[in-house]
PDB file of C-alpha atoms and ligand atoms in Angstrom:
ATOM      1  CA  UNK R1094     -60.604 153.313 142.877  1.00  0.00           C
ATOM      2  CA  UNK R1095     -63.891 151.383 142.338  1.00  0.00           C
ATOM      3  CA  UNK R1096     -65.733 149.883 144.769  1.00  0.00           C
ATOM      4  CA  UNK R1097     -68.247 147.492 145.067  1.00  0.00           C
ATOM      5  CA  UNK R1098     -70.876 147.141 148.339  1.00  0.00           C
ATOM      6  CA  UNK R1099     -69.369 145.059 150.926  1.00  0.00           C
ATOM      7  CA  UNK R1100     -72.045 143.086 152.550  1.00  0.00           C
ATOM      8  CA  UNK R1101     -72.052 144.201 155.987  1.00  0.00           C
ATOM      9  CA  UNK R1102     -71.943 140.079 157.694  1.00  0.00           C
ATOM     10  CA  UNK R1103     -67.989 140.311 156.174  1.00  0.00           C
ATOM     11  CA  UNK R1104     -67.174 143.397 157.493  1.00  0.00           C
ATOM     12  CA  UNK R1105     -65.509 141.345 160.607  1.00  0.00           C
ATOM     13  CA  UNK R1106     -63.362 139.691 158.353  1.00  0.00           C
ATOM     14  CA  UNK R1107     -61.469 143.019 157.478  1.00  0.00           C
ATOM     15  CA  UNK R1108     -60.525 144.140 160.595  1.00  0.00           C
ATOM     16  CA  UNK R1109     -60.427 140.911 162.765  1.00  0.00           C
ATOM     17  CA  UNK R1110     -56.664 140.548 161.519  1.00  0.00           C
ATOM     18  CA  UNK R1111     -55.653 144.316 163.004  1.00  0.00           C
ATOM     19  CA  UNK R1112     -55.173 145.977 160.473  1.00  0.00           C
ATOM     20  CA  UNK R1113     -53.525 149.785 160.727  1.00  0.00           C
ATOM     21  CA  UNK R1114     -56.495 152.045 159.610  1.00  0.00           C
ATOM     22  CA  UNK R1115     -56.713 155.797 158.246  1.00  0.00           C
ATOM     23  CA  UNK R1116     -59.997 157.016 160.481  1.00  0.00           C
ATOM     24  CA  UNK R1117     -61.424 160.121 158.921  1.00  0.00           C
ATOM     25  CA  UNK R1118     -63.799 162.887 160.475  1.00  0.00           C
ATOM     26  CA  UNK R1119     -65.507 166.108 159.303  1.00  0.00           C
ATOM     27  CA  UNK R1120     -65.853 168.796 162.053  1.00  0.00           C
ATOM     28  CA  UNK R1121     -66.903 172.120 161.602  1.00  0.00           C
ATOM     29  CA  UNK R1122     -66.355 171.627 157.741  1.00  0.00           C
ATOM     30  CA  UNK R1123     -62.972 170.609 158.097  1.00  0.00           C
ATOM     31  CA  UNK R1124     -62.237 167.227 156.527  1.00  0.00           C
ATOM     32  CA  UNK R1125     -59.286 165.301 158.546  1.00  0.00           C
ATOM     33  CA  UNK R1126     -57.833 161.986 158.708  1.00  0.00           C
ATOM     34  CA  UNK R1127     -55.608 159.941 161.498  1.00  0.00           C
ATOM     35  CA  UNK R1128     -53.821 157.055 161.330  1.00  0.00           C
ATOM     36  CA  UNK R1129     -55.449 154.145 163.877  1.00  0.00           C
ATOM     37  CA  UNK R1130     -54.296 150.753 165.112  1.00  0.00           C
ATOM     38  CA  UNK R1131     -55.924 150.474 168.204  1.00  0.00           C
ATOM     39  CA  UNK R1132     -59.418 148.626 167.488  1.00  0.00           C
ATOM     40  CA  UNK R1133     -61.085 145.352 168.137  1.00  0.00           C
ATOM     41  CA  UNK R1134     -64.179 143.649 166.421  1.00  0.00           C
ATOM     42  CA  UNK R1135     -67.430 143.749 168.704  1.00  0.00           C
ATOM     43  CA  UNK R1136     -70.350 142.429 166.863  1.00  0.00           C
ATOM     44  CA  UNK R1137     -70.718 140.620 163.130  1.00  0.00           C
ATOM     45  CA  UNK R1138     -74.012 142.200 161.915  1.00  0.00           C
ATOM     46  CA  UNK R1139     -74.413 145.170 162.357  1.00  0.00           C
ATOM     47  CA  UNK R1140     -70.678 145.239 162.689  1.00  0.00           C
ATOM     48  CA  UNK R1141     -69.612 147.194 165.977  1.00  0.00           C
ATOM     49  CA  UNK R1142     -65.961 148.136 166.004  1.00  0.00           C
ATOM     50  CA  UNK R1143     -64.191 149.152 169.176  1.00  0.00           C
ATOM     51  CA  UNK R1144     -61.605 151.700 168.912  1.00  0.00           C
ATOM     52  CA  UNK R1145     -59.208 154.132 171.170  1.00  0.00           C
ATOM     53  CA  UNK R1146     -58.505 157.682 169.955  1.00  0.00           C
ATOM     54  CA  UNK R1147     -56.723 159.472 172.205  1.00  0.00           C
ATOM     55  CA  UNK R1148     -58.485 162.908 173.941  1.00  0.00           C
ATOM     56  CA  UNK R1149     -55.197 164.200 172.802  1.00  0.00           C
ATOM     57  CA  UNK R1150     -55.660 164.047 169.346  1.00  0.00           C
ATOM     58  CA  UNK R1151     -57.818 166.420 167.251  1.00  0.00           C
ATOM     59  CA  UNK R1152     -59.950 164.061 166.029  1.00  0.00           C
ATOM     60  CA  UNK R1153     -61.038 162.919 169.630  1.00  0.00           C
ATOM     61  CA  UNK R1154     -63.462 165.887 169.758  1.00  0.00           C
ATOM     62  CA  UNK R1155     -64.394 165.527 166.192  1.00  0.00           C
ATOM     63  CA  UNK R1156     -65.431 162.169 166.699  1.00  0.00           C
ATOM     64  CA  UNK R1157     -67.427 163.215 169.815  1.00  0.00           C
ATOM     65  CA  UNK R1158     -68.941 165.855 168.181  1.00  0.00           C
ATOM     66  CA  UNK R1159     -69.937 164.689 164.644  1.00  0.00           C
ATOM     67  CA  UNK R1160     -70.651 161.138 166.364  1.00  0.00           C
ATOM     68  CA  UNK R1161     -69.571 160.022 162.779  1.00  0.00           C
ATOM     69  CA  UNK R1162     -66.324 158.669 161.030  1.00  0.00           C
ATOM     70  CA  UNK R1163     -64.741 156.653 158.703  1.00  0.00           C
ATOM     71  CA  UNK R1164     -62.129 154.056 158.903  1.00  0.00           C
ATOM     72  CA  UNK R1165     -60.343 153.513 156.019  1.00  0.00           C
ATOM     73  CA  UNK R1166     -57.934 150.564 155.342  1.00  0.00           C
ATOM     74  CA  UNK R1167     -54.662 151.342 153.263  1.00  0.00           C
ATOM     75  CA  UNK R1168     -51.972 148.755 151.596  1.00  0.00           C
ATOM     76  CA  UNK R1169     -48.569 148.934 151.987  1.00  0.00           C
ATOM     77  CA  UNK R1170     -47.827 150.973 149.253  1.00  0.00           C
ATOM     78  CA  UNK R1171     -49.805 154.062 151.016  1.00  0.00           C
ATOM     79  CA  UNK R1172     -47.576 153.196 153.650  1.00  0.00           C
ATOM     80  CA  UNK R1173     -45.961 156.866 153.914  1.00  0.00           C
ATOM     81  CA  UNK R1174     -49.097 158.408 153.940  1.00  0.00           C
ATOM     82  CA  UNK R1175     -49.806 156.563 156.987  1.00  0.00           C
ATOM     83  CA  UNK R1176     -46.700 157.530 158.759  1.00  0.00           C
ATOM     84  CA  UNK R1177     -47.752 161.248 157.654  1.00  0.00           C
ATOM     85  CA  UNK R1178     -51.072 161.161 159.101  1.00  0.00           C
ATOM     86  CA  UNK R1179     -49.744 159.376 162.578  1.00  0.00           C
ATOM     87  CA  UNK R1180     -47.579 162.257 162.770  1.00  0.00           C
ATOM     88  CA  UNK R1181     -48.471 165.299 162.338  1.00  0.00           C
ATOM     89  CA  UNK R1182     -51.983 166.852 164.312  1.00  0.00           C
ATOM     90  CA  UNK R1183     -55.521 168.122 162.215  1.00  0.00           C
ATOM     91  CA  UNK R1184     -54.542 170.905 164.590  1.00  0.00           C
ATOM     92  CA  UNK R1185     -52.276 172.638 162.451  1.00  0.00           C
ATOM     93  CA  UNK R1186     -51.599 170.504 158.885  1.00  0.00           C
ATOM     94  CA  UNK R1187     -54.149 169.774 156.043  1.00  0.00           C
ATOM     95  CA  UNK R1188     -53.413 165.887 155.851  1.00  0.00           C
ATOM     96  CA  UNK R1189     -55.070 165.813 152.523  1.00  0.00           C
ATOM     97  CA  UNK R1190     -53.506 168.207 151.087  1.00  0.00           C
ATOM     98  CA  UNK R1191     -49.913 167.019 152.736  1.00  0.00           C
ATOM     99  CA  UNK R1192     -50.014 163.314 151.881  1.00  0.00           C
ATOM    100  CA  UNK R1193     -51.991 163.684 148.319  1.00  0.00           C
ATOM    101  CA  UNK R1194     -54.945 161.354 150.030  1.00  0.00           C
ATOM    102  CA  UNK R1195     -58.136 162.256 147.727  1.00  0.00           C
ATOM    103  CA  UNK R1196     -61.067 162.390 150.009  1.00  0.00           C
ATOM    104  CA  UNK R1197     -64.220 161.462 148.660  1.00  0.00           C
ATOM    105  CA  UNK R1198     -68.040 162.309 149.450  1.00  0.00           C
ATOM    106  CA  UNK R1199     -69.201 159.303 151.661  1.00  0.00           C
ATOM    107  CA  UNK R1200     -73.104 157.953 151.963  1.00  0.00           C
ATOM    108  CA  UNK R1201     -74.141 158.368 155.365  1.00  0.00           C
ATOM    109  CA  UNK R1202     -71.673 160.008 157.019  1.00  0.00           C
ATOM    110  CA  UNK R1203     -70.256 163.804 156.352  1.00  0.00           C
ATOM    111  CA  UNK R1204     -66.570 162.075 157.219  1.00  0.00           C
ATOM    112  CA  UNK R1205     -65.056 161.337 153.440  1.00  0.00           C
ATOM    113  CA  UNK R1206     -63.623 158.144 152.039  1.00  0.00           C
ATOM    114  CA  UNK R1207     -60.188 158.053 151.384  1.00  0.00           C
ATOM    115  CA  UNK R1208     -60.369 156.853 147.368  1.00  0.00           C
ATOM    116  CA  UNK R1209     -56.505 155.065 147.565  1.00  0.00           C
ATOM    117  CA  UNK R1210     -58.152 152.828 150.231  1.00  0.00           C
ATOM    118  CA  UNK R1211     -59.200 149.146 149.315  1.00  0.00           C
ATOM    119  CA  UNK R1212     -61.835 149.475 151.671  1.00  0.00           C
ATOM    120  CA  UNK R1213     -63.966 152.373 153.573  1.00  0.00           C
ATOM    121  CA  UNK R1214     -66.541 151.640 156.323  1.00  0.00           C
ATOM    122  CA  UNK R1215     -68.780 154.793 157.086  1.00  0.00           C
ATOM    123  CA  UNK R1216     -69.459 154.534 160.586  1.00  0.00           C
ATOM    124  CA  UNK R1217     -71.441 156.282 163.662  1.00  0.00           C
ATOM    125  CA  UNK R1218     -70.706 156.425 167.001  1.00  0.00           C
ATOM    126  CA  UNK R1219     -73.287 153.804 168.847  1.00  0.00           C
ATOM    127  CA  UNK R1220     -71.440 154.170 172.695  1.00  0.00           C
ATOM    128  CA  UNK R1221     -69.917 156.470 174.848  1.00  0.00           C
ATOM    129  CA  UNK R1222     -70.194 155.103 177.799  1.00  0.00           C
ATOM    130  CA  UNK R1223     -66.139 154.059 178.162  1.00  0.00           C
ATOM    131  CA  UNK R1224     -65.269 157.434 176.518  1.00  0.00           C
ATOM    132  CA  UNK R1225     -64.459 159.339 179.133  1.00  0.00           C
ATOM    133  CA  UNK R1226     -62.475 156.919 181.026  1.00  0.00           C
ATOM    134  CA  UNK R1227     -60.539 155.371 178.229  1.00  0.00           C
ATOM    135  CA  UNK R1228     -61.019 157.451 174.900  1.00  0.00           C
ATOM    136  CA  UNK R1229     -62.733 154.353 173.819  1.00  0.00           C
ATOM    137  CA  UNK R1230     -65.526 154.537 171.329  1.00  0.00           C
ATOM    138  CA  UNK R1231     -67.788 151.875 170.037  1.00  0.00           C
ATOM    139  CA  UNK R1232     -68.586 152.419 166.505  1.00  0.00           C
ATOM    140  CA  UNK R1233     -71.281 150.875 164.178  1.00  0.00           C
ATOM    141  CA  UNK R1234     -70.619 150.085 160.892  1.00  0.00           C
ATOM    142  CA  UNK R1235     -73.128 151.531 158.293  1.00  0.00           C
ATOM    143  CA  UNK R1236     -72.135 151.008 155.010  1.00  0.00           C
ATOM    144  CA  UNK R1237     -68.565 149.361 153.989  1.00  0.00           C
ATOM    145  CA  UNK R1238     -67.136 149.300 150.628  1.00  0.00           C
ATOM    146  CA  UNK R1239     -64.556 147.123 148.771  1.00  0.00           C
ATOM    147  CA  UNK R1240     -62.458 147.168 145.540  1.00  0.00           C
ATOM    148  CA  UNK R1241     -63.779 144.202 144.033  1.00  0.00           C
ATOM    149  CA  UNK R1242     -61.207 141.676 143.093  1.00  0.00           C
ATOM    150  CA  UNK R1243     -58.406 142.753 145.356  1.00  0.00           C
ATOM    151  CA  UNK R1244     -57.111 138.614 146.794  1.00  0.00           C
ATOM    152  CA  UNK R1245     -54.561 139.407 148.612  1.00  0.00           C
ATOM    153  CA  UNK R1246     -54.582 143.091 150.748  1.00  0.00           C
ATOM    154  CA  UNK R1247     -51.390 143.418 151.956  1.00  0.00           C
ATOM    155  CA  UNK R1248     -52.679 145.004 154.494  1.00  0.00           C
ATOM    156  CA  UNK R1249     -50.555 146.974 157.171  1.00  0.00           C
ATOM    157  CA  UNK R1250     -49.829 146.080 160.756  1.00  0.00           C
ATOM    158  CA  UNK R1251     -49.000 147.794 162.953  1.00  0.00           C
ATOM    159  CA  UNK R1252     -45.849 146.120 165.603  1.00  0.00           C
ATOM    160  CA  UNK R1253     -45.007 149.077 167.648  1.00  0.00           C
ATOM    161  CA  UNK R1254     -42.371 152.204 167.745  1.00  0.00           C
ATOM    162  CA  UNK R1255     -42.568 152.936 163.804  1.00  0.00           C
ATOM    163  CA  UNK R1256     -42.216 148.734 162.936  1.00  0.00           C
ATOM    164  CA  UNK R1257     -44.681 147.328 160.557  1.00  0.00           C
ATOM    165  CA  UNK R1258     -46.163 143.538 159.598  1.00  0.00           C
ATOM    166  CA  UNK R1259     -47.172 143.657 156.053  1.00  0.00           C
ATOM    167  CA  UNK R1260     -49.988 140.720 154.860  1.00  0.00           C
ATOM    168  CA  UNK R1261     -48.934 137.793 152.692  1.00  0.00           C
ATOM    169  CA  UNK R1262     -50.948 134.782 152.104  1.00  0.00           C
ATOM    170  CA  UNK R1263     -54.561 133.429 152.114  1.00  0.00           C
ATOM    171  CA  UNK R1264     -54.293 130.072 153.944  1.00  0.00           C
ATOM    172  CA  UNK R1265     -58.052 128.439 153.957  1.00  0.00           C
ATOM    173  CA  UNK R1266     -58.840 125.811 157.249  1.00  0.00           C
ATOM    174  CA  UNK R1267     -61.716 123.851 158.401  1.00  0.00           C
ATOM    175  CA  UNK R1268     -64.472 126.809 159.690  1.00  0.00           C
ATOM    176  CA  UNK R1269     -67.915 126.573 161.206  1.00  0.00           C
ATOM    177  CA  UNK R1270     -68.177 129.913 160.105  1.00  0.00           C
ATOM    178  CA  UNK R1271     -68.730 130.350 156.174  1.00  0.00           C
TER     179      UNK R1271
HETATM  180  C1  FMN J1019     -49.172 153.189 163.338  1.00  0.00           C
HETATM  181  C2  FMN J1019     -49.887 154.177 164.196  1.00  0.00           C
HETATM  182  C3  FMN J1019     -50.983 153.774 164.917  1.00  0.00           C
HETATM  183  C4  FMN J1019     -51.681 154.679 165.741  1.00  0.00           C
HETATM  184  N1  FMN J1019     -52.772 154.248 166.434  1.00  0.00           N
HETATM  185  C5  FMN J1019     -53.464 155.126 167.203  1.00  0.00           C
HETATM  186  C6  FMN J1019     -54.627 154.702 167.913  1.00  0.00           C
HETATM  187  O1  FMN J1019     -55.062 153.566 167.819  1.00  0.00           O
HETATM  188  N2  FMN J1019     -55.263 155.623 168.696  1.00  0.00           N
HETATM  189  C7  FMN J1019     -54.811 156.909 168.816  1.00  0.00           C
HETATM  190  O2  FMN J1019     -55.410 157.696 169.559  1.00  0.00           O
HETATM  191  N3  FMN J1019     -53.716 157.340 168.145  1.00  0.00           N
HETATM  192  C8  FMN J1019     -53.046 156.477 167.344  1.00  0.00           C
HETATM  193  N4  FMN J1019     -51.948 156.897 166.657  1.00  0.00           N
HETATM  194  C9  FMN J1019     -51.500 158.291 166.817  1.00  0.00           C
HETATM  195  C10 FMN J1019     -52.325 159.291 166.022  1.00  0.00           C
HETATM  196  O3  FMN J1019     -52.460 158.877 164.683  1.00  0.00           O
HETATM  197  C11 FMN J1019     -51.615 160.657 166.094  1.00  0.00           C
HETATM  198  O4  FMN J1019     -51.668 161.112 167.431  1.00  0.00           O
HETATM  199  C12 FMN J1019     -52.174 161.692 165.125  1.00  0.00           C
HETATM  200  O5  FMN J1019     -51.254 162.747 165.090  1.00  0.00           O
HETATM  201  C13 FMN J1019     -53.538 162.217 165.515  1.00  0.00           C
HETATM  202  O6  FMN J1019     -53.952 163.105 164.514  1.00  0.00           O
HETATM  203  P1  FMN J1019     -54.997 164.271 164.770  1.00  0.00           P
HETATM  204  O7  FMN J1019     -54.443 165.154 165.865  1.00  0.00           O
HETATM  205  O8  FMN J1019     -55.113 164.987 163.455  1.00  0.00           O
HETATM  206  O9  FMN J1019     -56.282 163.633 165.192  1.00  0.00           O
HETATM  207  C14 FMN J1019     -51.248 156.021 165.827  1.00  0.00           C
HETATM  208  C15 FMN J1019     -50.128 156.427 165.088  1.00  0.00           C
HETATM  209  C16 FMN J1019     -49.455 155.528 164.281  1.00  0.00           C
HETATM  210  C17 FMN J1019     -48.272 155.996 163.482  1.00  0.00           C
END
């Protein structure tokens, strides 16, 4: 998929809405990805994202680790990979190889882009300090990319117990924001 650079003020505007994200990590060579709802917006510029992953999962310690990732934000038709990849564990199954993702070298960050993604944000880990009490890490956006020309993501979100929102519409209202 081609991509364009994503200046890094509109990063917000990706993930404000909640969308369900593929976060990928590299540890000890070993590319993996996991399927991620639970994040928040921070900070614009640079962009901080919030995010949970759970000490249970395997790519708790990657992240840790590697202090680098990348969240990835699939459509709806990718929407069985992302079931895949929220259900099965790094541990013991080769996601990429499972779900057909195509991982792809990223800039900054040894974690790779997931090409079938509209949109890939390389990140590093910028806090720890809530990690140990609440698997929360704050993350710092380096570098984002975008499929130019894309209107409309119809994004996936994520309602709980396997049910899933999918993105319609633009609607465009009076902002003091541009
Ligand atoms: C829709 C969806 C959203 C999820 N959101 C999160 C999340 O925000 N944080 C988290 O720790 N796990 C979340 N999970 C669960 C992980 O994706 C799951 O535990 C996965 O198996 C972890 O993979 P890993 O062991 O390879 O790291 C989610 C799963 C699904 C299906």
């Amino acid at each position: 998929m081609n991509k364009r650079a994503l200046p890094l003020a509109k990063v917000y505007g990706l993930l404000e809405t909640g969308p369900v994200v593929l976060l990928t990590t590299t540890h000890k060579g070993k590319p993996n990805v996991m399927t991620m709802s639970w994040h928040t917006m921070m900070e614009f510029e640079p962009p901080l994202v919030g995010c949970v992953v759970s000490r249970n999962d395997y790519s708790f310690e990657a992240l840790r680790k590697t202090r680098q990732c990348v969240l990835n934000i699939p459509t709806a038709d990718l929407a069985a990979q992302v079931v895949t990849c929220g259900n099965t564990t790094g541990r013991d199954v080769d996601k990429f190889e499972a779900t057909g993702l195509t991982p792809v070298p990223a800039t900054f960050v040894a974690a790779p882009l997931i090409a079938e993604c509209f949109a890939n944000l390389e990140c590093r880990v910028a806090d720890t300090r809530l990690t140990n009490r609440y698997d929360f890490f704050v993350l710092e956006v380096l570098k984002a990319w975008i499929a130019p020309g894309l209107k409309n993501p119809r994004t996936l979100h994520h309602r709980g117990y396997g049910a899933f929102m999918i993105a319609g519409d633009t609607i465009r209202l009076p902002s003091r924001m541009r």
